[in-house]
Amino acid sequence: SANQTKIEHYYGLR
Amino acid sequence: MFEAKLDRGIVLKKILDAINQLVNEASWECTSSGMSLQAMDTSHVSLVAVNLNGDGFSKFRCDRNMVLGMNLVNLSKILKCAGNDDKVTIKAADGDDKIKLIFEAPNEYEVSQYEIKLMNLDAEYLGIPETSYNVTVKMPAAKFQRICRDLNQIGDAVTISCTKSGVDFSATGDLGNGSVSLSQNSSFDKPEDNVTISMQEPLSQTFALKYLNQFTKATPLCSQVTLSLSPDVPLVVEYKIIEENEEDSKNEIGHIRYYLAPKIDD
């Protein structure tokens, strides 16, 4: 089954 | 000094209903241009961003930038004390550790005041770059809510596939599988029922329905929802924040955007 990714993986801390 | 007044307090109730199960605590950033909030859910899979334009308020004053950290569940509880037709004012004095909420009933002789404690929260703001998306689907918000709810009966995840012929939402689980297909349609009489699909390239991505079902708590805010997708980036689910006035006029005063990280095959 598919793995859930995290949102921080796509957007860096500002 | 910060002061913001909304003529239709119900809008604020709807916003809180749309976010307070996803995030319990968050900071409102108040500037002269408006109020905004950004927060991740506790598992850091999704992100919610709320924007309210200063000129959407009947009164808006922000002398200097402020960060109002608060427990959103508590704010929601207090907003439940406001009538749907009440005017709601949020007031914060510089350096104070609380905000004041004032509810004015339409009868003009009943005023309620509540105070809520502010919190110092560790801010973890994510930078969201300007993105041009491969696929944009604009559809009735109630339809999207129904699809997410129905497919969650079948499985935990939905695969959204866009082709020239339309957009497919599908789920697979132990009991079998299901799918809902939508093609573009437009009605002059009922634009709220329109499905508009713009696509550069076909695409298929999978997302956890648990989060999408949380996002659809924003359905009462707006008749249409916009889904934006591109390969290898989070899905964006956007609801405009619409204030309906007494004369039935509709005024867009901001938006809620939810960002959801995709599920990826090993």
CSV table of C-alpha atoms in Angstrom, one decimal:
chain,number,residue,atom,x,y,z
A,1,SER,CA,0.0,0.0,0.0
A,2,ALA,CA,1.0,3.6,-0.4
A,3,ASN,CA,3.0,5.6,2.2
A,4,GLN,CA,1.8,8.8,3.7
A,5,THR,CA,4.2,11.6,3.2
A,6,LYS,CA,4.6,14.6,5.5
A,7,ILE,CA,3.8,18.2,4.5
A,8,GLU,CA,7.2,19.5,5.6
A,9,HIS,CA,8.7,17.3,3.0
A,10,TYR,CA,7.3,19.7,0.4
A,11,TYR,CA,7.4,23.1,2.1
A,12,GLY,CA,10.3,24.3,4.1
A,13,LEU,CA,10.1,26.3,7.4
A,14,ARG,CA,9.7,29.9,6.7
B,1,MET,CA,-4.7,48.2,19.4
B,2,PHE,CA,-6.5,45.6,17.3
B,3,GLU,CA,-10.1,45.7,16.5
B,4,ALA,CA,-12.1,43.8,13.9
B,5,LYS,CA,-15.9,43.7,13.4
B,6,LEU,CA,-17.8,41.3,11.3
B,7,ASP,CA,-21.5,42.0,10.7
B,8,ARG,CA,-22.3,38.4,10.3
B,9,GLY,CA,-20.8,36.5,13.3
B,10,ILE,CA,-21.9,33.2,11.7
B,11,VAL,CA,-19.0,33.5,9.3
B,12,LEU,CA,-16.5,33.2,12.1
B,13,LYS,CA,-18.4,30.3,13.6
B,14,LYS,CA,-18.2,28.5,10.2
B,15,ILE,CA,-14.5,29.2,10.0
B,16,LEU,CA,-13.8,27.7,13.4
B,17,ASP,CA,-16.0,24.7,12.6
B,18,ALA,CA,-13.9,24.2,9.5
B,19,ILE,CA,-10.5,24.1,11.3
B,20,ASN,CA,-10.8,23.3,15.0
B,21,GLN,CA,-10.8,19.5,14.6
B,22,LEU,CA,-7.7,19.6,12.5
B,23,VAL,CA,-5.8,22.1,14.6
B,24,ASN,CA,-6.4,22.7,18.3
B,25,GLU,CA,-4.1,25.7,18.8
B,26,ALA,CA,-2.9,28.3,16.4
B,27,SER,CA,-1.8,31.9,16.1
B,28,TRP,CA,-3.7,34.6,14.2
B,29,GLU,CA,-1.3,37.0,12.5
B,30,CYS,CA,-2.9,40.4,12.4
B,31,THR,CA,-1.6,43.2,10.2
B,32,SER,CA,-3.1,46.3,8.6
B,33,SER,CA,-4.2,44.2,5.6
B,34,GLY,CA,-6.1,41.5,7.6
B,35,MET,CA,-6.0,38.4,9.7
B,36,SER,CA,-4.3,35.1,8.8
B,37,LEU,CA,-3.6,31.8,10.3
B,38,GLN,CA,-1.4,28.9,9.3
B,39,ALA,CA,-1.2,25.6,11.2
B,40,MET,CA,-0.3,21.9,10.6
B,41,ASP,CA,-2.4,19.1,12.0
B,42,THR,CA,-0.7,17.2,14.8
B,43,SER,CA,0.6,14.5,12.5
B,44,HIS,CA,2.1,17.1,10.1
B,45,VAL,CA,0.4,15.6,7.1
B,46,SER,CA,-1.8,18.5,6.3
B,47,LEU,CA,-1.7,22.3,6.6
B,48,VAL,CA,-4.5,24.8,6.9
B,49,ALA,CA,-4.2,28.5,6.0
B,50,VAL,CA,-6.9,31.0,6.6
B,51,ASN,CA,-6.9,34.5,5.2
B,52,LEU,CA,-9.4,37.2,6.1
B,53,ASN,CA,-9.1,40.5,4.3
B,54,GLY,CA,-9.2,43.6,6.4
B,55,ASP,CA,-11.7,45.3,4.0
B,56,GLY,CA,-14.1,42.3,4.4
B,57,PHE,CA,-14.8,43.5,8.0
B,58,SER,CA,-17.2,46.3,8.6
B,59,LYS,CA,-14.6,47.8,10.9
B,60,PHE,CA,-10.9,46.9,10.9
B,61,ARG,CA,-8.1,48.6,12.8
B,62,CYS,CA,-4.6,47.2,13.4
B,63,ASP,CA,-2.1,49.8,14.6
B,64,ARG,CA,0.8,47.4,14.7
B,65,ASN,CA,1.3,43.8,13.8
B,66,MET,CA,0.1,41.3,16.4
B,67,VAL,CA,0.3,37.6,16.9
B,68,LEU,CA,-2.7,36.2,18.8
B,69,GLY,CA,-2.0,32.6,19.8
B,70,MET,CA,-5.0,30.8,21.1
B,71,ASN,CA,-6.8,27.5,21.8
B,72,LEU,CA,-9.2,27.3,18.8
B,73,VAL,CA,-11.4,24.8,20.6
B,74,ASN,CA,-12.0,27.4,23.4
B,75,LEU,CA,-12.5,30.1,20.8
B,76,SER,CA,-15.1,27.9,19.2
B,77,LYS,CA,-16.9,27.4,22.5
B,78,ILE,CA,-17.1,31.1,23.1
B,79,LEU,CA,-18.3,31.8,19.5
B,80,LYS,CA,-21.2,29.3,20.1
B,81,CYS,CA,-22.5,31.9,22.6
B,82,ALA,CA,-23.0,34.3,19.7
B,83,GLY,CA,-26.2,34.3,17.7
B,84,ASN,CA,-26.0,33.7,14.0
B,85,ASP,CA,-27.1,37.2,13.3
B,86,ASP,CA,-25.0,38.9,15.9
B,87,LYS,CA,-22.3,41.4,15.0
B,88,VAL,CA,-19.0,40.0,16.4
B,89,THR,CA,-16.1,42.3,17.3
B,90,ILE,CA,-12.6,41.0,18.3
B,91,LYS,CA,-10.5,43.4,20.3
B,92,ALA,CA,-6.9,43.1,21.6
B,93,ALA,CA,-4.9,45.7,23.4
B,94,ASP,CA,-1.2,46.0,22.7
B,95,GLY,CA,0.7,43.6,25.0
B,96,ASP,CA,-2.4,42.1,26.7
B,97,ASP,CA,-2.6,38.4,27.4
B,98,LYS,CA,-6.2,38.1,26.4
B,99,ILE,CA,-8.6,39.2,23.7
B,100,LYS,CA,-12.2,40.4,24.0
B,101,LEU,CA,-15.1,39.2,22.0
B,102,ILE,CA,-18.2,41.4,21.8
B,103,PHE,CA,-21.5,40.1,20.4
B,104,GLU,CA,-24.1,42.6,19.5
B,105,ALA,CA,-27.6,41.2,18.9
B,106,PRO,CA,-29.6,42.5,16.0
B,107,ASN,CA,-32.2,44.0,18.4
B,108,GLU,CA,-29.4,46.5,19.4
B,109,TYR,CA,-30.1,46.4,23.1
B,110,GLU,CA,-28.3,43.2,24.0
B,111,VAL,CA,-24.5,43.1,24.1
B,112,SER,CA,-22.4,40.1,25.4
B,113,GLN,CA,-18.7,40.3,26.2
B,114,TYR,CA,-16.3,37.4,26.6
B,115,GLU,CA,-12.6,37.3,27.2
B,116,ILE,CA,-10.3,34.5,26.1
B,117,LYS,CA,-6.7,33.9,27.3
B,118,LEU,CA,-4.0,34.2,24.7
B,119,MET,CA,-1.1,31.7,24.5
B,120,ASN,CA,2.5,31.8,23.5
B,121,LEU,CA,2.8,29.2,20.8
B,122,ASP,CA,5.9,28.0,19.0
B,123,ALA,CA,5.3,29.1,15.5
B,124,GLU,CA,6.3,26.7,12.7
B,125,TYR,CA,5.3,28.6,9.6
B,126,LEU,CA,5.9,26.8,6.3
B,127,GLY,CA,6.8,28.7,3.2
B,128,ILE,CA,4.4,27.8,0.4
B,129,PRO,CA,5.9,28.7,-3.0
B,130,GLU,CA,3.7,30.1,-5.8
B,131,THR,CA,2.8,27.0,-7.8
B,132,SER,CA,1.2,26.6,-11.2
B,133,TYR,CA,-0.9,23.4,-11.0
B,134,ASN,CA,-1.4,20.9,-13.7
B,135,VAL,CA,-5.0,20.2,-12.9
B,136,THR,CA,-7.7,22.5,-11.4
B,137,VAL,CA,-11.1,21.1,-10.6
B,138,LYS,CA,-13.9,23.5,-9.5
B,139,MET,CA,-16.9,21.7,-8.3
B,140,PRO,CA,-19.9,21.9,-5.9
B,141,ALA,CA,-18.6,21.8,-2.3
B,142,ALA,CA,-21.5,19.6,-1.2
B,143,LYS,CA,-20.6,17.1,-4.0
B,144,PHE,CA,-17.0,16.9,-3.0
B,145,GLN,CA,-18.1,16.3,0.7
B,146,ARG,CA,-20.5,13.6,-0.5
B,147,ILE,CA,-17.8,11.8,-2.6
B,148,CYS,CA,-15.2,11.9,0.3
B,149,ARG,CA,-17.8,10.6,2.8
B,150,ASP,CA,-19.1,7.8,0.4
B,151,LEU,CA,-15.6,6.6,-0.6
B,152,ASN,CA,-14.5,6.4,3.0
B,153,GLN,CA,-17.1,3.6,3.3
B,154,ILE,CA,-14.9,1.7,0.9
B,155,GLY,CA,-11.4,2.6,1.8
B,156,ASP,CA,-9.0,4.9,3.7
B,157,ALA,CA,-7.6,6.6,0.6
B,158,VAL,CA,-9.0,8.2,-2.6
B,159,THR,CA,-7.2,8.2,-5.9
B,160,ILE,CA,-7.9,11.3,-7.9
B,161,SER,CA,-7.3,10.7,-11.6
B,162,CYS,CA,-7.7,13.4,-14.2
B,163,THR,CA,-8.0,12.7,-17.9
B,164,LYS,CA,-9.3,14.5,-20.9
B,165,SER,CA,-12.8,13.1,-20.3
B,166,GLY,CA,-13.0,14.2,-16.7
B,167,VAL,CA,-12.0,13.5,-13.1
B,168,ASP,CA,-12.4,10.2,-11.3
B,169,PHE,CA,-12.4,9.7,-7.6
B,170,SER,CA,-11.8,6.0,-6.6
B,171,ALA,CA,-11.2,3.9,-3.5
B,172,THR,CA,-10.4,0.3,-2.9
B,173,GLY,CA,-10.8,-1.7,0.3
B,174,ASP,CA,-11.4,-5.1,1.7
B,175,LEU,CA,-15.1,-5.1,0.6
B,176,GLY,CA,-14.4,-4.1,-3.0
B,177,ASN,CA,-14.0,-0.8,-4.7
B,178,GLY,CA,-15.9,2.2,-5.8
B,179,SER,CA,-15.5,5.3,-8.0
B,180,VAL,CA,-17.3,8.5,-8.9
B,181,SER,CA,-16.6,10.2,-12.3
B,182,LEU,CA,-17.4,13.8,-13.0
B,183,SER,CA,-17.2,15.5,-16.3
B,184,GLN,CA,-17.2,19.2,-17.0
B,185,ASN,CA,-20.6,20.8,-17.1
B,186,SER,CA,-22.0,24.2,-16.8
B,187,SER,CA,-25.4,25.6,-16.1
B,188,PHE,CA,-26.3,29.2,-16.7
B,189,ASP,CA,-29.2,29.0,-14.2
B,190,LYS,CA,-27.3,27.2,-11.4
B,191,PRO,CA,-23.6,28.2,-11.6
B,192,GLU,CA,-23.1,26.7,-8.1
B,193,ASP,CA,-23.6,23.2,-9.7
B,194,ASN,CA,-20.9,23.7,-12.3
B,195,VAL,CA,-18.0,21.4,-12.7
B,196,THR,CA,-15.0,23.1,-14.3
B,197,ILE,CA,-11.9,21.1,-15.1
B,198,SER,CA,-8.7,22.6,-16.4
B,199,MET,CA,-5.9,20.2,-17.2
B,200,GLN,CA,-2.4,20.5,-18.7
B,201,GLU,CA,-1.5,16.8,-18.4
B,202,PRO,CA,-3.3,13.7,-17.1
B,203,LEU,CA,-2.5,12.9,-13.5
B,204,SER,CA,-3.3,10.4,-10.8
B,205,GLN,CA,-2.6,10.9,-7.1
B,206,THR,CA,-3.7,9.3,-3.9
B,207,PHE,CA,-4.7,11.0,-0.7
B,208,ALA,CA,-5.9,9.9,2.8
B,209,LEU,CA,-9.7,10.4,3.1
B,210,LYS,CA,-9.4,11.1,6.9
B,211,TYR,CA,-8.0,14.5,6.1
B,212,LEU,CA,-10.2,15.3,3.2
B,213,ASN,CA,-13.2,14.6,5.3
B,214,GLN,CA,-11.9,17.1,7.9
B,215,PHE,CA,-11.4,19.7,5.1
B,216,THR,CA,-15.0,19.3,4.0
B,217,LYS,CA,-16.1,20.8,7.4
B,218,ALA,CA,-15.6,24.1,5.4
B,219,THR,CA,-18.5,23.2,3.1
B,220,PRO,CA,-21.0,25.6,4.7
B,221,LEU,CA,-18.7,28.6,3.8
B,222,CYS,CA,-19.1,28.4,0.0
B,223,SER,CA,-21.0,26.6,-2.7
B,224,GLN,CA,-18.0,25.7,-4.7
B,225,VAL,CA,-14.6,24.1,-3.8
B,226,THR,CA,-11.4,24.2,-5.9
B,227,LEU,CA,-9.0,21.3,-6.0
B,228,SER,CA,-5.5,22.0,-7.4
B,229,LEU,CA,-3.1,19.1,-8.2
B,230,SER,CA,0.3,18.6,-9.7
B,231,PRO,CA,2.6,15.6,-9.6
B,232,ASP,CA,4.7,15.3,-6.4
B,233,VAL,CA,3.2,18.3,-4.6
B,234,PRO,CA,0.5,18.5,-2.0
B,235,LEU,CA,-3.2,18.8,-3.1
B,236,VAL,CA,-4.7,22.2,-2.4
B,237,VAL,CA,-8.4,22.3,-1.4
B,238,GLU,CA,-9.7,25.9,-1.4
B,239,TYR,CA,-12.9,27.3,-0.1
B,240,LYS,CA,-13.7,31.0,-0.5
B,241,ILE,CA,-15.1,32.6,2.7
B,242,ILE,CA,-18.4,34.2,1.6
B,243,GLU,CA,-20.4,36.5,3.8
B,244,GLU,CA,-24.0,36.6,2.9
B,245,ASN,CA,-25.7,39.8,3.9
B,246,GLU,CA,-29.3,40.6,4.7
B,247,GLU,CA,-30.0,41.7,1.2
B,248,ASP,CA,-28.8,38.2,0.0
B,249,SER,CA,-25.7,39.8,-1.5
B,250,LYS,CA,-22.6,37.7,-1.3
B,251,ASN,CA,-19.3,39.2,-0.4
B,252,GLU,CA,-16.0,37.3,-0.6
B,253,ILE,CA,-14.0,38.2,2.4
B,254,GLY,CA,-11.2,35.7,2.4
B,255,HIS,CA,-10.4,32.0,1.9
B,256,ILE,CA,-9.4,28.8,3.6
B,257,ARG,CA,-6.8,26.6,1.9
B,258,TYR,CA,-6.0,23.1,3.0
B,259,TYR,CA,-2.8,21.4,1.8
B,260,LEU,CA,-2.5,17.7,1.9
B,261,ALA,CA,0.6,15.6,1.4
B,262,PRO,CA,0.0,12.7,-1.1
B,263,LYS,CA,0.4,9.0,-0.4
B,264,ILE,CA,3.3,7.6,-2.5
B,265,ASP,CA,3.9,4.0,-3.6
B,266,ASP,CA,7.0,2.3,-2.3
